């Protein structure tokens, strides 16, 4: 591996210096007087550089320049001004602006997009602004539309559970700090079509036509449509999770990110067209470079596609000026230009993954290839002319395999740390999966692009290419699903942390009106309920990945409410719990009946437990069912949910009440059982009546963790009840304020910490 020198690859040092300046500016916030001082230093460096053009002085000048540039880009922005003007409480506003991103339509019919404002009407005052809002509207919107909307603007919600995607920070990097919810379609008016950037609007229209072309003949196979559209046009958001997740688990998700492979094929096709048209090299270069950027715009201007277009343009520019081009220098030049455009790009996962992987391939692929060739080369004393027939084919196969394996291994090394950090995932199977899948994907992409080119003149030929892609797409999907099922092919890992001696941890997740409680010890993972299907997809599954949980020891379902068990089907598929504990009490839940049918189809036996039954969750941790009995009285589903007393060692007791209400509490008090517990975890009963004073006197908890939501009304904790809890000298963590709550148990003490507020309560505080 040869490291570059500065004179021949100048952009490498410039890009590193720019990155250093941006990071310094971001982590050490520069106050106003420091900005003035930095500007003075910048002026001195500029003058000194003109007088003494030295390499180190150049790097110092670049560092200071990007400290100033990033500081200006993150201070006094339109988005920050609007956020300070609106405050932190929800406000009713009217806005006028232009749609600057392609709207994403949810299954509920709500469109989500970014709206760059022209004006905002607040409390009767009309103010001009260039701020951007995240908008959700149940109406039809297209890129470039100018809209007039009326709705509720509020701060973008921060994550409330570990592992949840931080949309607030992601959008803040794009100077978007507030969201606007427009409840009804009638609250929005289309002012005019055809606004926004002319080139981007043309790219959007072109992409719609290209997608329709690629999907002709594939109407009966939505999976093939989504895969071909995703790999050729970067339409990843149209791919369903059950298709996308296996690609993530096999390390082949990069196929949906338009990057060097895609841009390279487009460039090759354009070169072929230029050759047929008998264009000169310089004329062909002037034609190809703008078209490459247009293709990047068609695919959404993602970092990977822009990076590939910039690198290709720099290399083609070398041909134009008849200068030798270095790949690493081209990569650094692409990074430097992106920094000049938007310094915040360095903090995006897409930027880091794209540049890290390509840089590692450039540095390691050739040395690894030589190493593989050394291992697989024939006898050095054997003349190559004697390698004929099968031996020659075997040698060529080993040469190709070695080169492909080198690229795959280099890419895996380059992405390993970042994939682990952002997705908590390690994918050893990707080393092999990419060797098999990427060549097929190459042909799919090439055929798709040829189909697009041939469609205007020979539509019947385009249809033939689409049907060829139908076969190849299903082949790739089948292979990826097969690789995803390989034992130890992928696994999730929690971020490394110092051991703190906790014998058990309970995480009470914030999933609205449902419940999902994770109990983990060193070798066991139990889950009490799993939230609704939506909550599982967006909260619980990311949390389990962040916790490094791939398999569950057990799953306990407290009752048939879909908000508590709706995600169980997906959970069983993903985590395959070894033990299932189900509530035998009768209910009318359709979701519960479907789950019981699923258990039978998969040969899963569930334990039907009732009051008096106990079972061991882990050594020293025992759960006992307190309610309901084996012959429960007729009641609503919430009043028949499991009540579980958990003993953690000889000193600590935790009581799980689920959604049990007043009737359940009365039955427990009259049972004569010892209900005393250190911690009470409860939901809200449909009657709105739970947590009565006699019950609190019987339990005598030091801490109560309770769900609370504004709607429906009975799910909200009342001020009267909260005051009563405080009067009993009980600490209350209400999850509408705290988000998820983590409880860590040591031998004789425990502590609870709120995820949103960071507040900590210890058993010694009682």
XYZ file of C-alpha atoms in Angstrom:
766
model
C 0.000 0.000 0.000
C 1.510 3.282 -1.128
C 0.542 6.454 0.672
C 0.151 9.571 -1.475
C 2.410 12.585 -1.319
C 1.098 16.135 -1.145
C 2.523 17.599 -4.382
C 0.946 14.921 -6.596
C -2.337 14.608 -4.671
C -2.959 18.060 -3.186
C -6.672 17.648 -2.498
C -6.049 14.938 0.089
C -4.419 17.370 2.494
C -6.946 20.094 1.676
C -9.914 17.797 2.382
C -8.428 16.630 5.697
C -7.707 20.218 6.727
C -11.258 21.251 5.800
C -12.710 18.344 7.790
C -10.577 19.306 10.786
C -11.773 22.906 10.650
C -15.440 21.853 10.440
C -15.156 19.443 13.371
C -13.342 22.006 15.508
C -15.981 24.608 14.736
C -18.837 22.224 15.533
C -17.547 20.735 18.776
C -16.156 23.975 20.136
C -18.882 26.513 19.514
C -17.283 29.744 18.362
C -18.715 32.863 20.100
C -18.979 36.225 18.378
C -15.673 37.673 19.580
C -13.871 34.452 18.627
C -15.348 34.677 15.131
C -13.863 38.150 14.822
C -10.508 36.822 16.046
C -10.727 33.906 13.591
C -11.500 36.294 10.757
C -8.401 38.318 11.678
C -6.275 35.161 11.735
C -7.770 34.185 8.384
C -6.787 37.545 6.897
C -3.250 37.226 8.295
C -2.943 33.674 6.908
C -4.210 34.820 3.515
C -1.655 37.621 3.379
C 1.160 35.372 4.579
C 0.172 32.702 2.060
C 0.410 35.173 -0.783
C 3.849 36.232 0.417
C 5.197 32.794 1.424
C 3.319 29.985 -0.345
C 4.136 27.103 2.043
C 2.284 23.796 2.410
C 1.687 23.974 6.170
C 0.565 27.589 5.886
C -1.905 26.535 3.188
C -3.378 23.872 5.478
C -3.658 26.381 8.348
C -5.446 28.779 6.015
C -7.926 26.041 4.973
C -8.584 25.042 8.612
C -9.377 28.623 9.635
C -11.460 29.158 6.477
C -13.702 26.203 7.248
C -13.970 27.126 10.920
C -15.441 30.422 9.759
C -17.561 28.875 6.981
C -19.132 26.260 9.268
C -19.740 28.819 12.024
C -21.607 31.043 9.579
C -23.631 28.091 8.268
C -24.876 27.029 11.714
C -25.494 30.424 13.347
C -28.153 33.008 12.584
C -29.846 30.740 10.027
C -33.462 31.176 8.851
C -34.484 27.952 10.596
C -33.010 29.017 13.925
C -34.625 32.447 13.641
C -38.032 30.874 13.044
C -37.574 28.439 15.956
C -36.776 31.290 18.354
C -39.702 33.290 16.981
C -42.198 30.452 17.495
C -40.965 29.210 20.862
C -41.377 25.667 22.179
C -45.151 25.441 22.455
C -47.448 24.422 19.547
C -48.717 27.405 17.541
C -51.433 27.767 14.896
C -49.922 29.369 11.798
C -50.558 29.944 8.129
C -47.616 29.551 5.741
C -46.836 29.945 2.070
C -43.908 28.123 0.509
C -42.505 25.766 -2.108
C -42.125 21.969 -1.873
C -38.376 21.256 -2.146
C -38.341 17.458 -1.654
C -40.328 14.666 -3.239
C -43.336 13.955 -0.956
C -43.386 10.515 0.690
C -46.902 9.127 0.994
C -47.633 6.955 4.040
C -50.225 4.172 4.080
C -52.540 6.583 5.947
C -52.482 8.957 2.973
C -50.411 11.612 4.745
C -47.696 13.201 2.595
C -44.429 14.231 4.261
C -42.106 16.754 2.630
C -39.916 19.793 3.230
C -41.442 23.193 2.525
C -39.236 26.232 2.023
C -41.246 29.191 3.249
C -41.884 32.481 1.540
C -43.952 33.894 4.383
C -45.561 32.909 7.685
C -48.686 34.376 9.288
C -48.493 34.324 13.070
C -51.029 36.023 15.352
C -52.302 38.175 12.498
C -48.827 39.344 11.422
C -47.394 38.349 8.054
C -43.607 37.921 8.088
C -41.195 37.046 5.274
C -38.779 34.181 5.851
C -36.671 31.613 3.987
C -36.897 28.982 6.734
C -37.778 25.357 5.970
C -40.454 23.274 7.703
C -41.121 19.548 7.811
C -44.747 19.275 6.685
C -47.299 16.480 7.089
C -50.449 17.030 5.029
C -53.261 14.768 3.901
C -53.250 16.309 0.449
C -51.661 15.941 -2.979
C -48.340 17.698 -3.407
C -45.552 17.477 -5.955
C -42.001 18.722 -6.043
C -41.979 22.403 -6.973
C -45.594 23.106 -5.968
C -46.239 26.407 -4.227
C -48.683 25.811 -1.371
C -50.605 27.811 1.180
C -51.183 25.774 4.345
C -52.783 26.261 7.743
C -51.886 23.999 10.656
C -50.096 23.496 13.948
C -46.354 24.095 14.059
C -44.327 22.566 16.892
C -40.782 21.421 17.691
C -39.681 18.202 16.015
C -39.916 15.398 18.533
C -36.667 14.052 19.914
C -36.268 10.249 20.255
C -38.028 8.832 23.297
C -36.431 5.390 23.333
C -32.918 3.986 22.955
C -32.145 3.014 19.367
C -34.872 5.234 17.904
C -33.857 7.284 14.879
C -33.063 10.869 15.876
C -35.055 12.789 13.274
C -34.625 16.000 15.249
C -30.812 16.007 14.962
C -30.921 14.770 11.366
C -33.136 17.661 10.250
C -31.324 20.209 12.431
C -28.236 19.616 10.279
C -30.393 20.801 7.376
C -31.583 23.855 9.311
C -35.063 22.363 9.818
C -36.173 22.872 13.430
C -39.983 22.831 13.337
C -42.706 20.603 11.876
C -46.115 21.648 10.564
C -49.080 19.290 10.837
C -51.986 20.100 8.508
C -54.856 17.948 9.766
C -57.249 18.140 6.805
C -56.694 18.275 3.053
C -58.985 21.333 2.942
C -56.496 23.257 5.110
C -54.079 23.435 2.187
C -54.383 25.260 -1.137
C -52.281 24.823 -4.267
C -51.120 28.259 -5.401
C -49.333 27.096 -8.543
C -47.448 24.211 -10.114
C -43.959 24.352 -11.536
C -41.992 26.212 -8.891
C -38.610 25.312 -7.455
C -35.361 24.510 -9.211
C -35.912 23.955 -12.953
C -33.228 21.238 -13.284
C -34.418 19.314 -10.229
C -38.013 19.508 -11.440
C -36.952 18.126 -14.817
C -35.040 15.369 -13.004
C -38.162 14.469 -10.989
C -40.269 14.252 -14.144
C -37.593 12.174 -15.867
C -37.423 9.786 -12.931
C -41.195 9.260 -13.014
C -40.997 8.389 -16.719
C -38.002 6.107 -16.187
C -39.741 4.279 -13.352
C -42.850 3.739 -15.476
C -40.631 2.412 -18.277
C -38.776 -0.019 -16.007
C -42.028 -1.319 -14.487
C -43.762 -2.095 -17.789
C -44.530 -5.794 -17.872
C -43.845 -6.222 -14.140
C -47.268 -5.155 -12.871
C -47.886 -8.545 -11.229
C -44.645 -8.451 -9.245
C -44.378 -5.402 -6.939
C -41.249 -6.836 -5.295
C -39.444 -6.952 -8.642
C -40.712 -3.454 -9.496
C -39.450 -1.989 -6.233
C -36.095 -3.752 -6.477
C -35.364 -2.732 -10.075
C -36.529 0.854 -9.430
C -34.441 0.987 -6.260
C -31.253 -0.311 -7.831
C -31.516 1.781 -11.034
C -33.076 5.008 -9.767
C -32.303 5.020 -6.043
C -36.002 4.816 -5.067
C -35.189 3.154 -1.770
C -38.133 4.679 0.139
C -40.540 2.644 -2.036
C -38.957 -0.621 -0.926
C -40.818 -2.376 1.879
C -39.041 -3.206 5.147
C -39.400 -6.969 4.677
C -37.365 -6.642 1.454
C -34.891 -4.028 2.661
C -33.926 -5.623 5.981
C -32.369 -8.811 4.461
C -30.190 -6.579 2.274
C -29.054 -4.721 5.383
C -28.339 -7.992 7.212
C -26.256 -9.325 4.318
C -24.309 -6.107 3.758
C -25.782 -5.639 0.274
C -27.982 -2.624 1.030
C -25.464 -0.472 -0.867
C -27.090 -1.769 -4.069
C -29.942 0.685 -3.416
C -27.521 3.592 -2.965
C -26.703 5.012 -6.382
C -22.905 5.204 -6.334
C -19.800 4.367 -8.342
C -21.217 1.188 -9.904
C -24.299 2.998 -11.186
C -22.521 6.137 -12.342
C -19.772 4.056 -13.951
C -22.280 2.102 -16.056
C -24.042 5.315 -17.080
C -20.691 6.825 -18.044
C -19.800 3.705 -20.059
C -23.119 3.793 -21.927
C -22.634 7.479 -22.666
C -19.111 6.764 -23.945
C -20.541 4.113 -26.271
C -23.102 6.618 -27.577
C -20.362 9.221 -28.066
C -18.243 6.686 -29.951
C -21.130 5.771 -32.271
C -21.744 9.493 -32.833
C -18.011 9.892 -33.664
C -17.485 12.668 -31.123
C -13.983 13.737 -30.194
C -12.646 12.940 -26.709
C -13.061 16.514 -25.520
C -16.551 16.857 -26.986
C -17.579 13.543 -25.427
C -16.257 14.717 -22.046
C -18.235 17.967 -22.269
C -21.367 15.905 -23.030
C -20.907 13.181 -20.405
C -20.109 15.312 -17.333
C -23.422 17.290 -17.266
C -25.397 14.099 -17.969
C -23.732 12.336 -15.029
C -24.830 15.133 -12.700
C -28.315 14.990 -14.205
C -28.425 11.260 -13.440
C -27.370 12.075 -9.861
C -30.259 14.558 -9.719
C -32.661 11.945 -11.122
C -31.667 9.550 -8.348
C -32.233 12.133 -5.617
C -28.865 13.894 -5.216
C -27.804 11.529 -2.444
C -24.253 11.862 -1.175
C -23.053 8.618 -2.780
C -24.346 9.600 -6.233
C -22.974 13.159 -6.005
C -19.618 11.796 -4.832
C -19.489 9.332 -7.731
C -20.487 12.029 -10.232
C -17.811 14.391 -8.905
C -15.105 11.700 -8.985
C -16.072 10.650 -12.508
C -16.097 14.265 -13.649
C -12.642 14.897 -12.196
C -11.276 11.788 -13.898
C -12.903 12.757 -17.192
C -11.482 16.241 -16.702
C -8.042 14.635 -16.557
C -8.651 13.142 -19.986
C -9.846 16.531 -21.212
C -6.703 18.334 -20.017
C -4.469 15.319 -20.742
C -3.321 14.990 -17.123
C -2.898 11.841 -15.062
C -5.683 11.420 -12.500
C -5.279 9.716 -9.094
C -8.328 8.009 -7.611
C -7.616 9.054 -4.015
C -7.017 12.650 -5.057
C -10.301 12.616 -6.990
C -12.103 11.280 -3.916
C -10.578 14.004 -1.746
C -11.489 16.653 -4.315
C -15.109 15.444 -4.252
C -15.130 15.699 -0.448
C -13.574 19.181 -0.524
C -16.160 20.460 -3.010
C -19.000 19.002 -0.926
C -17.607 20.744 2.164
C -17.604 24.022 0.266
C -21.264 23.463 -0.634
C -22.476 22.308 2.808
C -20.153 21.790 5.756
C -22.800 19.769 7.636
C -22.464 16.874 5.182
C -19.465 15.533 7.094
C -21.782 14.584 9.983
C -24.180 12.492 7.871
C -23.942 8.700 7.919
C -24.262 8.583 4.123
C -21.230 10.819 3.611
C -19.088 8.923 6.111
C -19.989 5.492 4.739
C -19.607 6.487 1.103
C -16.196 8.111 1.462
C -14.829 5.610 4.004
C -15.697 2.613 1.836
C -14.300 4.098 -1.381
C -11.111 5.289 0.339
C -10.537 1.842 1.849
C -11.079 0.162 -1.515
C -8.566 2.520 -3.141
C -5.966 1.869 -0.425
C -6.456 -1.849 0.263
C -7.960 -3.513 -2.813
C -4.721 -3.769 -4.837
C -2.541 -5.057 -1.952
C -5.202 -7.632 -1.055
C -5.491 -8.676 -4.689
C -1.736 -9.251 -4.901
C -1.905 -11.251 -1.676
C -4.720 -13.460 -2.989
C -2.904 -13.949 -6.301
C 0.242 -15.007 -4.452
C -1.737 -17.695 -2.639
C -3.560 -18.902 -5.746
C -0.809 -18.568 -8.363
C 0.420 -21.772 -10.060
C 3.935 -23.155 -9.810
C 6.228 -20.185 -10.661
C 8.554 -22.548 -12.565
C 5.689 -23.718 -14.779
C 5.547 -21.753 -18.088
C 2.212 -19.946 -18.494
C 1.890 -21.393 -21.996
C 1.336 -24.815 -20.415
C -1.743 -23.570 -18.566
C -4.408 -24.798 -20.932
C -7.927 -26.140 -20.805
C -9.435 -26.617 -17.339
C -6.269 -25.513 -15.563
C -6.236 -22.208 -17.419
C -9.946 -21.647 -16.727
C -9.404 -22.482 -13.061
C -6.515 -20.030 -12.885
C -8.544 -17.260 -14.544
C -11.414 -18.000 -12.168
C -9.103 -17.713 -9.173
C -7.688 -14.433 -10.511
C -11.180 -12.972 -10.939
C -12.355 -14.311 -7.580
C -9.292 -12.898 -5.857
C -9.870 -9.435 -7.322
C -13.570 -9.492 -6.430
C -12.883 -10.844 -2.939
C -10.288 -8.109 -2.399
C -12.788 -5.373 -3.208
C -15.449 -7.030 -1.049
C -13.070 -7.424 1.908
C -11.775 -3.853 1.573
C -15.326 -2.481 1.468
C -16.281 -4.566 4.526
C -13.261 -3.287 6.463
C -14.016 0.310 5.476
C -17.649 0.101 6.598
C -17.277 -2.173 9.644
C -16.933 0.479 12.363
C -19.527 2.836 10.874
C -22.102 0.081 10.289
C -21.605 -1.064 13.869
C -21.913 2.489 15.208
C -25.002 3.541 13.241
C -26.839 0.212 12.812
C -25.401 -1.946 15.658
C -24.791 -4.610 13.027
C -21.914 -6.875 11.995
C -22.294 -8.779 8.709
C -19.612 -11.432 8.107
C -21.839 -12.982 5.434
C -21.455 -9.841 3.313
C -17.956 -10.970 2.274
C -19.528 -13.866 0.380
C -22.937 -12.363 -0.413
C -21.410 -9.462 -2.330
C -19.341 -11.837 -4.459
C -22.536 -13.545 -5.606
C -25.084 -10.730 -5.644
C -23.109 -7.753 -7.003
C -22.317 -9.343 -10.428
C -26.011 -10.153 -10.908
C -26.955 -6.646 -9.772
C -24.478 -5.274 -12.317
C -26.410 -6.985 -15.118
C -29.756 -5.826 -13.673
C -28.560 -2.226 -13.640
C -27.069 -2.443 -17.144
C -30.231 -4.045 -18.540
C -32.402 -1.431 -16.808
C -30.422 1.434 -18.314
C -30.518 -0.165 -21.782
C -34.280 -0.622 -21.349
C -34.647 3.103 -20.612
C -32.516 4.051 -23.642
C -34.372 1.718 -26.018
C -37.925 2.533 -24.806
C -38.537 5.681 -26.959
C -37.539 3.939 -30.214
C -38.150 0.210 -29.596
C -40.729 -0.249 -26.801
C -41.050 -3.987 -27.529
C -37.298 -4.406 -26.940
C -37.571 -2.481 -23.670
C -40.301 -4.912 -22.572
C -37.999 -7.871 -23.286
C -35.261 -6.311 -21.138
C -37.756 -5.722 -18.325
C -38.785 -9.378 -18.350
C -35.129 -10.390 -18.211
C -34.789 -8.184 -15.132
C -37.868 -9.858 -13.639
C -35.988 -13.154 -13.556
C -32.731 -11.635 -12.291
C -34.483 -9.536 -9.620
C -36.216 -12.586 -8.161
C -32.915 -14.446 -8.248
C -31.231 -11.691 -6.214
C -34.136 -11.495 -3.753
C -34.043 -15.260 -3.215
C -30.261 -15.270 -2.721
C -30.332 -12.353 -0.285
C -33.086 -13.950 1.804
C -31.081 -17.198 1.802
C -27.883 -15.450 2.936
C -29.834 -13.575 5.642
C -30.806 -16.924 7.188
C -27.242 -18.270 7.391
C -26.426 -18.926 11.075
C -24.021 -16.297 12.447
C -24.090 -14.552 9.052
C -25.107 -11.365 10.821
C -25.603 -10.311 14.397
C -26.423 -7.172 16.344
C -24.050 -5.760 18.946
C -24.643 -3.205 21.643
C -22.191 -0.320 21.697
C -19.237 -1.169 23.983
C -19.501 0.160 27.536
C -17.823 -0.409 30.860
C -19.541 -3.102 32.975
C -21.259 -1.588 35.998
C -21.986 -4.725 37.977
C -25.763 -4.716 37.367
C -27.301 -8.162 37.811
C -30.397 -7.219 35.785
C -31.763 -4.332 33.749
C -35.361 -3.443 32.952
C -36.171 -1.011 30.129
C -39.752 0.288 30.153
C -40.143 1.580 26.605
C -42.386 4.498 25.717
C -44.783 3.100 23.124
C -47.788 5.314 23.717
C -50.827 3.572 25.139
C -49.349 0.092 24.727
C -46.467 -1.537 26.523
C -43.102 -3.133 25.830
C -40.841 -4.005 28.763
C -37.438 -5.619 28.265
C -35.764 -7.488 31.097
C -32.197 -8.579 30.511
C -29.543 -10.338 32.515
C -26.118 -11.426 31.411
C -27.399 -14.363 29.328
C -31.194 -13.961 29.217
C -33.597 -11.577 27.458
C -37.313 -11.461 28.275
C -39.953 -9.211 26.779
C -43.272 -8.364 28.419
C -45.611 -7.300 25.572
C -44.303 -5.760 22.356
C -46.517 -2.809 21.474
C -48.605 -2.447 18.328
C -47.387 -3.462 14.879
C -46.384 0.158 14.175
C -44.620 0.449 17.537
C -42.696 -2.752 16.882
C -41.457 -1.553 13.505
C -40.470 1.957 14.621
C -39.569 1.589 18.308
C -39.092 -1.942 19.596
C -37.137 -3.485 16.733
C -34.622 -0.588 16.560
C -34.311 -0.785 20.347
C -33.578 -4.534 20.264
C -30.966 -3.972 17.566
C -29.351 -1.209 19.641
C -29.373 -3.529 22.659
C -27.634 -6.243 20.616
C -30.573 -8.650 20.964
C -30.988 -11.083 18.080
C -32.767 -13.869 20.011
C -35.193 -13.746 22.918
C -35.307 -16.152 25.831
C -39.004 -15.526 26.336
C -42.022 -13.444 25.380
C -44.923 -12.815 27.765
C -48.245 -11.479 26.465
C -50.288 -9.817 29.210
C -53.648 -9.646 27.371
C -55.223 -9.438 23.933
C -55.115 -5.682 23.364
C -53.600 -5.013 19.924
C -51.674 -2.036 21.338
C -49.834 -4.486 23.596
C -49.372 -7.546 21.346
C -49.942 -6.297 17.774
C -46.239 -6.548 16.921
C -45.850 -10.126 18.171
C -45.982 -11.733 14.705
C -43.027 -9.689 13.472
C -41.181 -10.170 16.750
C -41.535 -13.963 16.592
C -40.211 -13.958 13.019
C -37.215 -11.777 13.877
C -36.235 -12.944 17.367
C -37.711 -16.475 17.700
C -38.386 -16.528 21.470
C -37.673 -19.912 23.021
C -40.504 -19.567 25.588
C -43.988 -18.115 25.080
C -46.195 -17.219 28.038
C -49.771 -16.370 27.085
C -52.788 -15.192 29.054
C -55.451 -17.912 29.051
C -58.246 -15.513 30.024
C -60.937 -15.314 27.312
C -61.102 -12.215 25.134
C -62.587 -11.056 21.839
C -59.292 -9.898 20.334
C -58.944 -10.810 16.654
C -55.208 -10.086 16.885
C -54.864 -12.536 19.778
C -56.686 -15.289 17.867
C -54.449 -14.750 14.837
C -51.385 -15.038 17.048
C -52.609 -18.281 18.579
C -53.129 -19.638 15.052
C -49.592 -18.523 14.166
C -48.232 -20.335 17.226
C -49.845 -23.575 16.048
C -48.644 -23.167 12.447
C -45.048 -22.724 13.597
C -45.206 -25.433 16.197
C -44.713 -22.990 19.071
C -46.127 -24.105 22.394
C -47.238 -21.339 24.705
C -47.512 -21.700 28.467
C -51.032 -20.921 29.650
C -50.456 -19.512 33.132
C -52.801 -18.067 35.738
C -52.755 -16.747 39.309
C -50.461 -18.738 41.591
C -48.132 -19.928 38.808
C -44.478 -18.911 38.906
C -41.521 -19.322 36.594
C -37.842 -18.438 36.589
C -36.705 -15.727 34.186
C -33.022 -16.058 35.077
C -31.005 -17.363 38.042
C -32.225 -15.435 41.088
C -35.059 -13.714 39.188
C -38.521 -15.232 39.624
C -41.876 -14.090 38.250
C -45.188 -14.974 39.895
C -48.610 -14.472 38.319
C -50.954 -12.732 40.777
C -53.957 -12.198 38.497
C -56.227 -13.376 36.834
C -57.231 -16.796 38.137
C -57.887 -19.861 36.011
C -61.623 -19.164 35.973
C -61.786 -15.382 35.679
C -65.001 -13.460 36.098
C -66.474 -11.862 32.962
C -64.836 -8.485 32.491
C -63.302 -6.178 29.909
C -59.957 -7.229 28.445
C -57.965 -4.637 30.380
C -59.375 -5.995 33.662
C -58.124 -9.498 32.834
C -54.536 -8.602 31.998
C -51.651 -10.307 33.756
C -50.421 -8.846 37.029
C -46.895 -10.093 37.718
C -44.795 -9.874 40.848
C -41.101 -9.988 40.029
C -38.476 -10.896 42.628
C -34.937 -9.821 41.776
C -32.700 -11.436 44.366
C -33.721 -11.395 48.010
C -34.103 -7.627 48.310
C -36.026 -6.113 45.361
C -39.643 -6.495 44.199
C -41.219 -5.115 41.033
C -44.967 -5.176 40.301
C -46.170 -5.162 36.683
C -49.821 -4.089 36.494
C -50.200 -3.801 32.696
C -53.593 -2.070 32.101
C -55.259 -3.413 35.228
C -57.853 -1.055 36.704
C -59.918 -0.594 39.841
C -61.551 -4.057 39.685
C -58.167 -5.738 39.372
C -56.783 -3.688 42.251
C -59.743 -4.619 44.478
C -59.286 -8.308 43.664
C -55.589 -8.108 44.542
C -56.245 -6.317 47.843
C -58.939 -8.828 48.838
C -56.711 -11.785 47.909
C -54.584 -11.185 50.984
C -51.372 -11.413 48.939
C -48.301 -9.452 49.951
C -48.246 -6.743 47.276
C -45.382 -4.706 48.717
C -43.010 -3.686 45.929
C -40.149 -1.270 45.411
C -41.278 -0.362 41.895
C -44.731 -0.254 40.316
C -45.013 -0.273 36.509
C -48.510 0.447 35.228
C -50.583 1.483 32.256
C -53.946 3.252 32.215
C -57.202 1.315 32.382
C -60.005 1.978 29.879
C -62.166 3.128 32.771
C -59.662 5.846 33.606
C -59.641 4.595 37.191
C -56.475 2.932 38.485
C -53.826 3.488 41.113
C -56.341 3.960 43.944
C -55.188 5.084 47.362
C -55.920 1.692 49.054
C -53.888 -0.012 46.339
C -50.953 2.376 46.749
C -51.095 1.791 50.505
C -50.938 -1.962 49.884
C -48.038 -1.790 47.412
C -46.078 1.047 49.041
C -43.732 1.577 46.067
C -40.788 3.940 46.077
C -41.157 4.562 42.343
C -44.076 4.447 39.921
C -43.494 4.314 36.155
C -46.760 5.051 34.356
C -47.828 5.596 30.762
C -49.610 8.844 29.969
C -51.052 10.235 26.744
C -53.274 13.223 25.986
C -55.590 11.177 23.770
C -57.811 9.362 24.506
C -58.556 11.233 27.712
C -58.559 8.166 29.975
C -54.945 7.453 28.983
C -53.779 10.728 30.572
C -52.575 10.963 34.150
C -54.654 13.541 36.019
C -53.090 16.265 38.137
C -55.165 15.033 41.062
C -53.741 11.512 40.873
C -50.167 12.805 40.421
C -50.623 14.995 43.500
C -51.903 12.013 45.469
C -48.799 10.035 44.493
C -46.541 12.843 45.675
C -48.509 13.034 48.920
C -47.532 9.397 49.544
C -43.863 10.402 49.034
C -43.659 8.230 45.921
C -41.481 9.235 42.973
C -43.496 9.354 39.714
C -41.961 8.887 36.268
C -44.758 9.680 33.808
C -43.670 8.594 30.345
C -45.163 11.530 28.480
C -42.362 13.501 30.168
C -39.598 10.930 30.703
C -39.850 8.719 27.616
C -38.341 5.283 28.201
C -37.109 4.466 31.703
C -34.129 2.214 32.416
C -33.849 0.477 35.805
C -30.528 -1.126 36.754
C -30.472 -3.584 39.665
C -27.399 -4.318 41.720
C -27.192 -6.614 44.710
C -28.881 -4.410 47.322
C -29.794 -1.268 45.404
C -31.266 -0.059 42.139
C -31.516 3.135 40.142
C -33.925 4.370 37.467
C -33.015 6.857 34.739
C -35.352 8.714 32.357
C -34.248 8.629 28.724
C -35.594 12.062 27.678
C -34.890 14.164 30.755
C -31.903 12.196 32.111
C -33.369 12.365 35.628
C -32.096 9.615 37.946
C -33.821 8.148 41.002
C -32.042 5.741 43.357
C -33.458 3.310 45.891
C -31.384 5.068 48.553
C -33.437 8.234 47.878
C -36.575 6.731 49.437
